mmCIF file of C-alpha atoms in Angstrom:
data_model
loop_
_atom_site.group_PDB
_atom_site.id
_atom_site.type_symbol
_atom_site.label_atom_id
_atom_site.label_comp_id
_atom_site.label_asym_id
_atom_site.label_seq_id
_atom_site.Cartn_x
_atom_site.Cartn_y
_atom_site.Cartn_z
ATOM 1 C CA MET Y 28 93.535 -26.089 122.833
ATOM 2 C CA GLY Y 29 93.586 -23.923 119.720
ATOM 3 C CA VAL Y 30 92.291 -20.916 121.763
ATOM 4 C CA GLN Y 31 94.946 -21.493 124.111
ATOM 5 C CA GLN Y 32 97.737 -21.695 121.481
ATOM 6 C CA GLU Y 33 96.471 -18.562 119.931
ATOM 7 C CA GLU Y 34 96.769 -16.709 123.315
ATOM 8 C CA GLU Y 35 100.529 -18.148 123.783
ATOM 9 C CA GLY Y 36 101.255 -16.841 120.196
ATOM 10 C CA CYS Y 37 99.627 -13.437 120.832
ATOM 11 C CA GLY Y 38 101.829 -13.423 124.052
ATOM 12 C CA ALA Y 39 105.022 -14.058 122.301
ATOM 13 C CA VAL Y 40 104.310 -11.257 119.864
ATOM 14 C CA LYS Y 41 103.643 -8.688 122.617
ATOM 15 C CA ARG Y 42 106.606 -9.932 124.535
ATOM 16 C CA ARG Y 43 108.910 -9.689 121.211
ATOM 17 C CA LYS Y 44 107.606 -5.933 120.935
ATOM 18 C CA VAL Y 45 108.379 -5.012 124.363
ATOM 19 C CA ALA Y 46 111.861 -6.643 124.224
ATOM 20 C CA ALA Y 47 112.498 -4.699 120.808
ATOM 21 C CA ALA Y 48 111.289 -1.325 122.541
ATOM 22 C CA ALA Y 49 113.651 -2.020 125.480
ATOM 23 C CA ALA Y 50 116.764 -3.024 123.465
ATOM 24 C CA ASP Y 51 119.370 -0.702 122.857
ATOM 25 C CA VAL Y 52 119.586 -0.752 119.080
ATOM 26 C CA THR Y 53 121.768 1.073 116.619
ATOM 27 C CA MET Y 54 121.635 1.501 112.988
ATOM 28 C CA ASP Y 55 123.556 3.128 110.283
ATOM 29 C CA LEU Y 56 120.586 5.529 108.939
ATOM 30 C CA ASP Y 57 122.245 5.610 105.531
ATOM 31 C CA ILE Y 58 120.655 2.332 104.704
ATOM 32 C CA LEU Y 59 117.251 4.109 104.959
ATOM 33 C CA ASP Y 60 118.481 6.351 101.994
ATOM 34 C CA CYS Y 61 117.746 5.521 98.387
ATOM 35 C CA PRO Y 62 121.075 4.672 97.158
ATOM 36 C CA VAL Y 63 120.557 6.309 93.851
ATOM 37 C CA CYS Y 64 119.272 9.840 94.813
ATOM 38 C CA PHE Y 65 120.215 9.407 98.489
ATOM 39 C CA HIS Y 66 116.848 10.882 99.724
ATOM 40 C CA PRO Y 67 115.072 8.933 102.407
ATOM 41 C CA LEU Y 68 113.052 5.932 101.141
ATOM 42 C CA ARG Y 69 109.594 6.269 101.459
ATOM 43 C CA PRO Y 70 106.678 3.768 100.309
ATOM 44 C CA PRO Y 71 106.332 2.589 97.737
ATOM 45 C CA ILE Y 72 109.798 1.061 97.765
ATOM 46 C CA PHE Y 73 110.807 -1.124 94.790
ATOM 47 C CA GLN Y 74 113.548 -3.931 94.633
ATOM 48 C CA CYS Y 75 115.322 -5.508 91.444
ATOM 49 C CA THR Y 76 115.129 -9.400 91.104
ATOM 50 C CA VAL Y 77 118.732 -9.615 93.128
ATOM 51 C CA GLY Y 78 117.006 -7.478 95.961
ATOM 52 C CA HIS Y 79 118.517 -4.080 95.481
ATOM 53 C CA THR Y 80 116.097 -1.415 96.672
ATOM 54 C CA ILE Y 81 115.118 1.770 95.027
ATOM 55 C CA CYS Y 82 112.579 4.747 95.582
ATOM 56 C CA SER Y 83 109.614 5.152 93.456
ATOM 57 C CA SER Y 84 110.981 8.512 91.826
ATOM 58 C CA CYS Y 85 114.404 6.930 90.661
ATOM 59 C CA HIS Y 86 112.286 3.788 89.906
ATOM 60 C CA ASP Y 87 110.437 5.724 87.217
ATOM 61 C CA LYS Y 88 113.914 6.944 85.774
ATOM 62 C CA LEU Y 89 115.549 3.356 85.797
ATOM 63 C CA PRO Y 90 112.418 1.062 85.061
ATOM 64 C CA ASP Y 91 114.388 -1.860 83.350
ATOM 65 C CA LYS Y 92 118.085 -1.876 84.649
ATOM 66 C CA CYS Y 93 119.319 -2.091 88.345
ATOM 67 C CA HIS Y 94 121.245 0.848 89.183
ATOM 68 C CA PHE Y 95 123.622 -1.564 91.617
ATOM 69 C CA CYS Y 96 124.098 -4.788 89.592
ATOM 70 C CA SER Y 97 123.541 -3.001 86.224
ATOM 71 C CA LEU Y 98 121.342 -6.268 85.213
ATOM 72 C CA PRO Y 99 118.397 -6.118 83.223
ATOM 73 C CA THR Y 100 115.327 -6.524 85.841
ATOM 74 C CA VAL Y 101 111.897 -6.341 86.799
ATOM 75 C CA TYR Y 102 111.241 -4.229 89.838
ATOM 76 C CA ASN Y 103 108.433 -5.419 92.411
ATOM 77 C CA ARG Y 104 107.375 -3.626 95.419
ATOM 78 C CA CYS Y 105 109.320 -4.496 98.661
ATOM 79 C CA HIS Y 106 106.730 -4.521 100.966
ATOM 80 C CA MET Y 107 108.848 -5.887 103.943
ATOM 81 C CA VAL Y 108 111.497 -2.827 103.556
ATOM 82 C CA GLU Y 109 108.411 -0.578 103.561
ATOM 83 C CA HIS Y 110 107.201 -1.976 106.932
ATOM 84 C CA VAL Y 111 110.719 -1.520 108.290
ATOM 85 C CA ILE Y 112 110.834 2.121 106.970
ATOM 86 C CA GLU Y 113 107.581 2.837 108.484
ATOM 87 C CA SER Y 114 108.256 1.407 111.896
ATOM 88 C CA ILE Y 115 111.350 3.335 112.693
ATOM 89 C CA LYS Y 116 110.944 6.499 114.519
ATOM 90 C CA VAL Y 117 113.585 9.290 115.279
ATOM 91 C CA SER Y 118 113.764 12.270 117.338
ATOM 92 C CA CYS Y 119 113.598 15.866 116.212
ATOM 93 C CA SER Y 120 116.858 17.500 115.949
ATOM 94 C CA ASN Y 121 115.183 20.384 118.108
ATOM 95 C CA ALA Y 122 114.735 17.655 121.048
ATOM 96 C CA ASN Y 123 117.068 19.971 123.016
ATOM 97 C CA HIS Y 124 114.877 22.839 122.767
ATOM 98 C CA GLY Y 125 111.800 21.038 123.857
ATOM 99 C CA CYS Y 126 110.501 19.114 120.914
ATOM 100 C CA THR Y 127 109.216 15.452 122.056
ATOM 101 C CA ALA Y 128 107.806 14.276 118.624
ATOM 102 C CA ARG Y 129 108.940 10.964 117.567
ATOM 103 C CA ILE Y 130 108.904 11.003 113.512
ATOM 104 C CA THR Y 131 109.111 8.562 110.943
ATOM 105 C CA TYR Y 132 112.468 8.756 109.263
ATOM 106 C CA TYR Y 133 111.564 9.977 106.010
ATOM 107 C CA GLN Y 134 109.348 12.607 107.619
ATOM 108 C CA LYS Y 135 112.074 14.124 109.874
ATOM 109 C CA GLU Y 136 113.167 16.762 107.363
ATOM 110 C CA GLU Y 137 109.452 17.972 106.589
ATOM 111 C CA HIS Y 138 108.689 17.943 110.206
ATOM 112 C CA GLU Y 139 111.637 20.135 111.013
ATOM 113 C CA LYS Y 140 110.976 22.559 108.440
ATOM 114 C CA GLY Y 141 107.923 23.721 110.508
ATOM 115 C CA CYS Y 142 108.637 22.455 114.075
ATOM 116 C CA PRO Y 143 107.617 25.115 116.321
ATOM 117 C CA HIS Y 144 110.490 24.548 118.807
ATOM 118 C CA ALA Y 145 113.049 25.279 116.189
ATOM 119 C CA PRO Y 146 115.560 27.761 117.642
ATOM 120 C CA CYS Y 147 116.977 31.348 116.590
ATOM 121 C CA PHE Y 148 120.590 32.062 117.232
ATOM 122 C CA CYS Y 149 122.233 34.908 118.956
ATOM 123 C CA PRO Y 150 123.938 37.047 115.820
ATOM 124 C CA GLU Y 151 126.410 38.468 118.298
ATOM 125 C CA THR Y 152 130.212 37.272 117.137
ATOM 126 C CA GLY Y 153 131.394 34.489 119.576
ATOM 127 C CA CYS Y 154 128.062 33.917 121.340
ATOM 128 C CA ASP Y 155 126.939 30.330 120.712
ATOM 129 C CA PHE Y 156 123.437 30.890 122.377
ATOM 130 C CA SER Y 157 120.247 29.536 120.614
ATOM 131 C CA GLY Y 158 116.839 29.161 121.740
ATOM 132 C CA GLN Y 159 113.220 30.025 121.084
ATOM 133 C CA THR Y 160 112.282 33.763 120.298
ATOM 134 C CA VAL Y 161 110.629 34.160 123.719
ATOM 135 C CA MET Y 162 114.166 33.298 125.217
ATOM 136 C CA LEU Y 163 116.284 35.371 123.101
ATOM 137 C CA VAL Y 164 114.857 38.859 124.611
ATOM 138 C CA ASP Y 165 116.018 37.948 127.945
ATOM 139 C CA HIS Y 166 119.575 36.599 126.522
ATOM 140 C CA PHE Y 167 119.824 40.014 124.748
ATOM 141 C CA SER Y 168 119.065 42.119 127.532
ATOM 142 C CA SER Y 169 121.091 40.145 130.122
ATOM 143 C CA LYS Y 170 124.077 38.800 128.159
ATOM 144 C CA HIS Y 171 124.519 41.820 125.525
ATOM 145 C CA LYS Y 172 122.764 44.891 127.306
ATOM 146 C CA TRP Y 173 120.539 45.504 124.185
ATOM 147 C CA GLN Y 174 117.708 47.646 124.598
ATOM 148 C CA SER Y 175 114.447 46.376 123.750
ATOM 149 C CA ALA Y 176 110.709 47.888 123.352
ATOM 150 C CA LYS Y 177 107.203 46.679 122.541
ATOM 151 C CA VAL Y 178 105.628 47.811 119.493
ATOM 152 C CA THR Y 179 102.216 48.117 118.135
ATOM 153 C CA TYR Y 180 101.468 46.983 114.472
ATOM 154 C CA ASN Y 181 100.319 49.671 111.817
ATOM 155 C CA LYS Y 182 101.234 52.164 114.191
ATOM 156 C CA ALA Y 183 104.220 54.628 113.664
ATOM 157 C CA PHE Y 184 106.485 55.586 116.610
ATOM 158 C CA ARG Y 185 109.887 57.437 116.764
ATOM 159 C CA MET Y 186 112.849 56.046 118.699
ATOM 160 C CA ARG Y 187 116.410 56.680 119.164
ATOM 161 C CA ILE Y 188 118.804 54.069 117.551
ATOM 162 C CA GLN Y 189 122.044 53.465 118.818
ATOM 163 C CA VAL Y 190 125.060 51.617 117.173
ATOM 164 C CA GLY Y 191 124.662 47.974 117.356
ATOM 165 C CA SER Y 192 121.329 46.242 117.831
ATOM 166 C CA THR Y 193 117.739 47.181 119.404
ATOM 167 C CA VAL Y 194 114.990 44.662 120.135
ATOM 168 C CA LEU Y 195 111.589 45.323 119.310
ATOM 169 C CA VAL Y 196 108.952 42.770 120.354
ATOM 170 C CA GLY Y 197 105.694 42.763 118.301
ATOM 171 C CA GLU Y 198 102.230 42.376 119.854
ATOM 172 C CA ASP Y 199 102.205 38.741 118.753
ATOM 173 C CA GLY Y 200 105.781 38.043 120.548
ATOM 174 C CA LEU Y 201 107.520 38.256 117.150
ATOM 175 C CA LEU Y 202 111.122 39.723 117.215
ATOM 176 C CA PHE Y 203 112.531 42.460 114.848
ATOM 177 C CA LEU Y 204 116.214 43.474 115.327
ATOM 178 C CA VAL Y 205 116.894 47.146 114.474
ATOM 179 C CA ASN Y 206 120.897 47.478 113.649
ATOM 180 C CA MET Y 207 122.817 50.518 113.156
ATOM 181 C CA MET Y 208 126.506 50.347 111.871
ATOM 182 C CA LEU Y 209 128.587 53.558 111.340
ATOM 183 C CA ASP Y 210 129.620 54.395 107.607
ATOM 184 C CA PRO Y 211 131.999 57.281 106.368
ATOM 185 C CA LEU Y 212 128.700 58.897 105.272
ATOM 186 C CA GLY Y 213 126.587 58.256 108.316
ATOM 187 C CA GLY Y 214 124.663 55.670 110.384
ATOM 188 C CA VAL Y 215 123.290 52.761 107.978
ATOM 189 C CA ILE Y 216 120.390 51.175 109.646
ATOM 190 C CA SER Y 217 118.730 47.694 108.787
ATOM 191 C CA VAL Y 218 115.746 45.721 110.145
ATOM 192 C CA CYS Y 219 115.149 42.020 110.243
ATOM 193 C CA CYS Y 220 112.678 39.802 111.767
ATOM 194 C CA ALA Y 221 114.094 37.024 114.061
ATOM 195 C CA GLN Y 222 112.123 33.532 113.023
ATOM 196 C CA PRO Y 223 113.037 30.083 112.938
ATOM 197 C CA HIS Y 224 111.795 29.196 109.577
ATOM 198 C CA ASN Y 225 112.464 31.197 106.593
ATOM 199 C CA THR Y 226 108.728 31.656 105.738
ATOM 200 C CA GLY Y 227 109.418 34.756 103.579
ATOM 201 C CA SER Y 228 108.684 38.456 104.455
ATOM 202 C CA LYS Y 229 105.353 38.800 106.402
ATOM 203 C CA PHE Y 230 106.111 42.649 107.335
ATOM 204 C CA ARG Y 231 106.408 45.886 105.801
ATOM 205 C CA CYS Y 232 108.745 48.387 107.587
ATOM 206 C CA ARG Y 233 108.654 52.069 107.127
ATOM 207 C CA LEU Y 234 111.661 54.223 108.387
ATOM 208 C CA THR Y 235 111.310 57.951 108.243
ATOM 209 C CA LEU Y 236 113.763 60.525 108.969
ATOM 210 C CA SER Y 237 112.859 64.121 109.165
ATOM 211 C CA CYS Y 238 114.703 67.540 110.546
ATOM 212 C CA ALA Y 239 113.854 70.990 110.425
ATOM 213 C CA GLU Y 240 117.296 72.353 110.805
ATOM 214 C CA PRO Y 241 118.834 71.722 108.699
ATOM 215 C CA SER Y 242 115.859 71.118 106.512
ATOM 216 C CA CYS Y 243 116.047 67.230 105.694
ATOM 217 C CA SER Y 244 113.254 64.344 105.032
ATOM 218 C CA GLN Y 245 113.510 60.827 104.028
ATOM 219 C CA THR Y 246 111.386 57.893 103.889
ATOM 220 C CA MET Y 247 112.108 54.386 102.950
ATOM 221 C CA GLU Y 248 109.490 51.250 102.999
ATOM 222 C CA PHE Y 249 110.684 47.787 102.268
ATOM 223 C CA LEU Y 250 109.618 44.285 103.225
ATOM 224 C CA THR Y 251 111.556 42.724 106.233
ATOM 225 C CA ARG Y 252 113.939 39.684 105.872
ATOM 226 C CA SER Y 253 112.965 36.672 107.982
ATOM 227 C CA THR Y 254 116.022 35.042 109.502
ATOM 228 C CA ASN Y 255 117.072 32.686 112.478
ATOM 229 C CA MET Y 256 120.441 34.128 112.405
ATOM 230 C CA TYR Y 257 122.391 31.167 112.146
ATOM 231 C CA ASP Y 258 125.120 32.846 110.154
ATOM 232 C CA GLY Y 259 124.770 36.350 112.238
ATOM 233 C CA LEU Y 260 122.437 39.355 110.790
ATOM 234 C CA PRO Y 261 121.535 38.962 107.224
ATOM 235 C CA LYS Y 262 123.617 41.094 104.655
ATOM 236 C CA GLU Y 263 121.045 41.536 102.122
ATOM 237 C CA CYS Y 264 118.772 43.916 104.351
ATOM 238 C CA PHE Y 265 117.606 46.949 102.789
ATOM 239 C CA PRO Y 266 120.237 49.847 104.061
ATOM 240 C CA PHE Y 267 118.688 53.063 105.651
ATOM 241 C CA LEU Y 268 121.334 55.739 105.755
ATOM 242 C CA VAL Y 269 120.973 58.655 108.202
ATOM 243 C CA PRO Y 270 123.510 61.490 106.879
ATOM 244 C CA LYS Y 271 126.384 61.964 109.391
ATOM 245 C CA PHE Y 272 125.490 65.412 110.278
ATOM 246 C CA LEU Y 273 122.129 64.244 111.778
ATOM 247 C CA LEU Y 274 123.711 61.763 114.203
ATOM 248 C CA ARG Y 275 123.990 62.714 117.736
ATOM 249 C CA GLY Y 276 127.213 61.783 119.277
ATOM 250 C CA ASP Y 277 130.358 60.455 117.872
ATOM 251 C CA GLY Y 278 131.863 57.111 117.425
ATOM 252 C CA THR Y 279 130.055 53.926 119.227
ATOM 253 C CA SER Y 280 127.975 56.391 121.239
ATOM 254 C CA ALA Y 281 126.426 57.892 117.970
ATOM 255 C CA THR Y 282 122.442 57.672 117.983
ATOM 256 C CA ALA Y 283 119.825 58.501 115.336
ATOM 257 C CA MET Y 284 116.095 59.517 115.848
ATOM 258 C CA VAL Y 285 114.104 57.721 113.218
ATOM 259 C CA GLY Y 286 110.268 56.990 112.829
ATOM 260 C CA VAL Y 287 109.294 53.305 112.436
ATOM 261 C CA MET Y 288 106.183 51.670 111.560
ATOM 262 C CA LEU Y 289 105.740 47.663 111.162
ATOM 263 C CA THR Y 290 102.887 46.509 109.189
ATOM 264 C CA PRO Y 291 101.753 42.713 108.648
ATOM 265 C CA GLN Y 292 101.211 41.620 105.060
#
């Protein structure tokens, strides 16, 4: 009899779990945030004698007085809320780009900072395309007719850079955008690395310009800026100026022959 009741009890628990999984549940996720710092609640979570919750960081700053009811209190661990917090799983914001992860709510931001499915964006004005870097090459080529070339790291090569953007594809699949804009003094060239996460600069770029007639030579070496191009091409890239008299062609048809070398840090 006791065994039968225990089995029935386990069956009821399983049915409740299945029903909960199948239910269409909506929740205001703001209630999962600390009402003091507004960061997601994560264990350990504390509550005052009335029941108002607070995160552990704010608990250390407000140990004797409730932030909500302003009454003297003794905070205790709220294990029930901790269990609820741990049980709530949410989708990654990059689900549309292929991420299938289900993450505990308070770990969502941390996950997305390193999510391998995070997109980069097309920097062209008026274009709303976004996708993984492997998709960007096809988009740049088919939609905007940008030229692209494969490059080998630590090996210098010469390329003719045109007004606008040219795509360089590294041997590991990373994308580098070489952009030239016209200036009254000549062509201003910048280089950036397209990456979904700002992990700091991992590449050093050397640009070289040389011409026998008239005699001219200049070299600049700098760390490339990493960007997902959400706000377009970054404005803080190091500018490399090609004097106007060394440009071939006029206006938007102008080009410059420049030596390039990309070196991993």
